[in-house]
């Protein structure tokens, strides 16, 4: 599932006439960057939720050729956040584990492909969620103090009251889709569920080898373009 229903308020004025998913970085829209990564990982079908400028986003997605095939989860009536969006899409997702991806992340691959590493780390016997993480010194556009500590077995602990943590969630994870079945009606965040699962050791992570760029505002978009141009020039 690709989470593309956000309002993109921090990205204005670039989102005055389009959804954040259609903001371009280095010649490709954010959603095409993500769909391309998922296609490279072998994903055949992607559920995409839509809200702001939904007609424009759907029209763009219809122009895409090749994998993944696109299925729309329509959130025009109500913006549901990450958890509510996943819950609304449940009939489209089935019961098997799914990738869930934000559209404001781009990255370089410096070793093992990031999504492949995530898939290899997935173990449903030990975890309900597995998050793809970035080291803070290999990020651009992320202004937080880190999100997680990681145990030797990959189990994650939220930063909590600590001044910093070494890893940031970079916007892609695998989960059992039924973790949202008991969530509240309407809008809610997936992080709420993760905070319930983490003390039980059911939230794990894997650290990506590449360099992550969080494209959250126009300045971050420009920085990401420069970083991608530098990487391609090597």
XYZ file of C-alpha atoms in Angstrom:
234
model
C 0.000 0.000 0.000
C 1.231 3.470 -0.906
C -0.002 6.238 1.391
C -0.667 9.163 -0.940
C -3.706 10.882 0.602
C -1.961 13.562 2.659
C -2.657 17.270 2.185
C 0.995 18.205 1.689
C 0.645 21.499 3.547
C 4.380 21.750 4.323
C 5.125 21.375 0.619
C 3.226 24.510 -0.412
C 3.350 26.339 -2.782
C 4.320 23.222 -4.774
C 1.061 21.579 -3.657
C -1.227 24.502 -4.429
C -2.433 22.725 -7.571
C -1.467 19.079 -7.051
C -1.155 16.398 -4.380
C 2.207 15.937 -2.714
C 2.504 12.615 -4.538
C 2.847 14.519 -7.834
C 5.621 16.870 -6.731
C 8.637 16.118 -8.913
C 12.119 15.305 -7.673
C 14.872 14.892 -10.262
C 12.394 14.532 -13.111
C 10.019 12.010 -11.529
C 7.047 12.417 -9.237
C 7.375 11.298 -5.647
C 4.857 8.525 -6.156
C 6.687 7.275 -9.235
C 9.921 7.149 -7.263
C 8.213 4.912 -4.704
C 6.305 2.769 -7.183
C 9.544 2.213 -9.071
C 11.271 0.989 -5.919
C 8.370 -1.365 -5.190
C 8.398 -2.670 -8.754
C 12.129 -3.355 -8.485
C 11.370 -5.393 -5.352
C 8.875 -7.531 -7.263
C 5.631 -5.920 -6.109
C 2.923 -6.691 -8.658
C -0.032 -4.713 -7.221
C -0.098 -1.475 -5.224
C -3.114 -0.059 -3.422
C -2.876 3.762 -3.458
C -5.095 5.910 -1.274
C -6.229 9.300 -2.624
C -7.728 12.423 -1.075
C -6.346 15.856 -2.050
C -6.505 16.459 -5.834
C -7.634 12.858 -6.109
C -8.788 13.144 -9.738
C -5.411 14.467 -10.833
C -3.538 11.710 -9.004
C -5.783 8.993 -10.443
C -5.308 10.406 -13.947
C -1.536 10.308 -13.502
C -1.588 6.738 -12.236
C -3.593 5.642 -15.280
C -0.743 6.773 -17.511
C 1.716 4.403 -15.867
C 2.767 1.299 -17.752
C 4.066 -1.918 -16.268
C 4.210 -3.056 -12.663
C 2.820 -2.520 -10.211
C -0.839 -2.584 -11.190
C -2.698 0.168 -9.320
C -5.820 -0.223 -7.178
C -7.349 2.946 -5.710
C -8.545 3.270 -2.117
C -10.808 6.326 -2.230
C -10.546 8.678 0.757
C -12.135 11.706 -0.895
C -14.801 11.846 1.825
C -12.454 11.871 4.818
C -8.726 12.066 5.412
C -7.936 9.012 7.558
C -4.204 9.284 8.376
C -1.956 6.245 8.109
C -3.845 3.805 10.337
C -7.298 4.766 9.186
C -6.170 4.637 5.577
C -4.796 1.128 5.985
C -7.976 0.030 7.752
C -10.202 1.421 4.981
C -8.098 -0.408 2.398
C -8.251 -3.757 4.224
C -10.742 -5.345 1.787
C -8.287 -4.577 -1.020
C -5.194 -5.917 0.753
C -6.073 -9.464 1.751
C -4.578 -11.256 4.741
C -0.924 -11.709 3.776
C 1.780 -9.282 4.976
C 2.019 -6.073 2.957
C 4.552 -3.362 2.285
C 3.281 0.047 3.412
C 5.080 3.075 1.987
C 4.928 6.849 2.361
C 5.480 8.945 -0.759
C 7.876 11.527 0.706
C 10.978 9.315 0.783
C 13.632 8.884 -1.887
C 16.989 7.228 -1.404
C 20.158 5.953 -2.982
C 21.101 2.284 -2.949
C 24.651 1.852 -1.674
C 24.546 -1.874 -0.980
C 21.723 -4.372 -0.714
C 18.462 -2.909 -2.098
C 16.606 -1.429 0.865
C 13.230 -3.045 0.252
C 14.857 -6.420 -0.401
C 16.624 -6.105 2.979
C 13.294 -5.354 4.608
C 11.665 -8.389 3.008
C 14.506 -10.677 4.120
C 14.225 -9.419 7.700
C 10.492 -10.129 7.900
C 9.667 -12.990 10.286
C 5.967 -13.264 11.213
C 6.771 -15.588 14.090
C 8.732 -12.861 15.862
C 7.152 -9.629 14.633
C 3.946 -7.933 13.543
C 5.722 -4.927 12.019
C 9.173 -4.498 10.498
C 10.321 -0.946 9.795
C 12.976 0.193 7.353
C 15.329 2.546 9.210
C 18.033 5.049 8.311
C 21.085 6.045 10.313
C 20.843 9.697 11.312
C 24.207 10.488 9.709
C 22.923 9.168 6.383
C 19.805 11.292 6.054
C 18.802 14.561 4.435
C 15.677 16.581 5.185
C 15.002 14.826 8.491
C 15.181 17.275 11.386
C 14.230 14.939 14.236
C 16.392 13.449 16.985
C 15.840 9.870 15.849
C 12.930 7.542 16.473
C 14.214 4.178 17.704
C 16.801 2.141 19.548
C 17.424 -1.376 18.247
C 18.254 -4.521 20.217
C 20.633 -7.177 18.881
C 17.693 -9.238 17.614
C 16.253 -6.257 15.727
C 13.475 -5.443 18.201
C 12.794 -1.717 18.416
C 12.232 0.603 21.344
C 10.832 4.099 20.878
C 13.167 6.987 21.777
C 10.825 8.118 24.538
C 12.416 10.656 26.903
C 15.942 10.127 25.540
C 17.515 13.165 23.901
C 18.288 11.202 20.744
C 18.135 7.773 19.173
C 20.361 6.408 16.399
C 17.720 5.418 13.852
C 14.921 7.198 12.008
C 11.923 5.509 10.411
C 12.272 6.286 6.715
C 8.755 5.620 5.526
C 8.563 1.985 4.388
C 7.588 -1.051 6.438
C 6.058 -4.523 6.315
C 3.153 -5.431 8.540
C 0.352 -7.865 9.039
C -2.619 -5.898 7.686
C -4.902 -7.169 10.419
C -3.077 -5.092 13.042
C -5.513 -2.268 12.215
C -8.671 -4.365 12.527
C -9.282 -3.286 16.113
C -8.336 0.331 15.493
C -10.804 3.162 16.060
C -13.245 4.365 13.447
C -12.024 7.293 11.388
C -8.546 8.775 11.393
C -5.677 7.413 13.464
C -1.930 6.924 13.177
C -0.181 3.600 12.714
C 2.345 4.787 15.289
C -0.362 4.387 17.926
C -0.468 0.662 17.187
C 3.319 0.397 17.026
C 3.564 1.894 20.512
C 1.270 -0.847 21.804
C 3.193 -3.613 20.051
C 6.774 -2.479 20.756
C 6.814 -3.336 24.498
C 5.837 -6.882 23.534
C 8.842 -7.154 21.220
C 6.628 -7.290 18.124
C 8.051 -4.218 16.323
C 11.375 -4.894 14.599
C 13.552 -2.990 12.191
C 16.296 -3.281 9.606
C 18.779 -0.522 8.754
C 19.107 0.410 5.099
C 22.513 0.626 3.424
C 21.657 3.639 1.290
C 21.247 7.363 1.899
C 17.712 8.500 2.756
C 16.142 11.830 1.778
C 12.929 12.945 3.476
C 11.181 15.226 0.980
C 8.891 17.146 3.313
C 9.043 20.728 2.023
C 10.293 22.683 -1.022
C 13.764 23.165 0.461
C 14.105 19.451 1.147
C 12.956 18.754 -2.413
C 15.770 20.943 -3.763
C 18.326 19.295 -1.481
C 17.166 15.841 -2.560
C 17.506 16.767 -6.226
C 21.073 17.946 -5.630
C 21.946 14.768 -3.719
C 20.494 12.524 -6.427
C 22.380 14.459 -9.111
C 25.599 14.032 -7.120
C 24.961 10.295 -6.721
C 24.247 9.827 -10.419
C 27.378 11.747 -11.341
C 29.683 9.384 -9.485
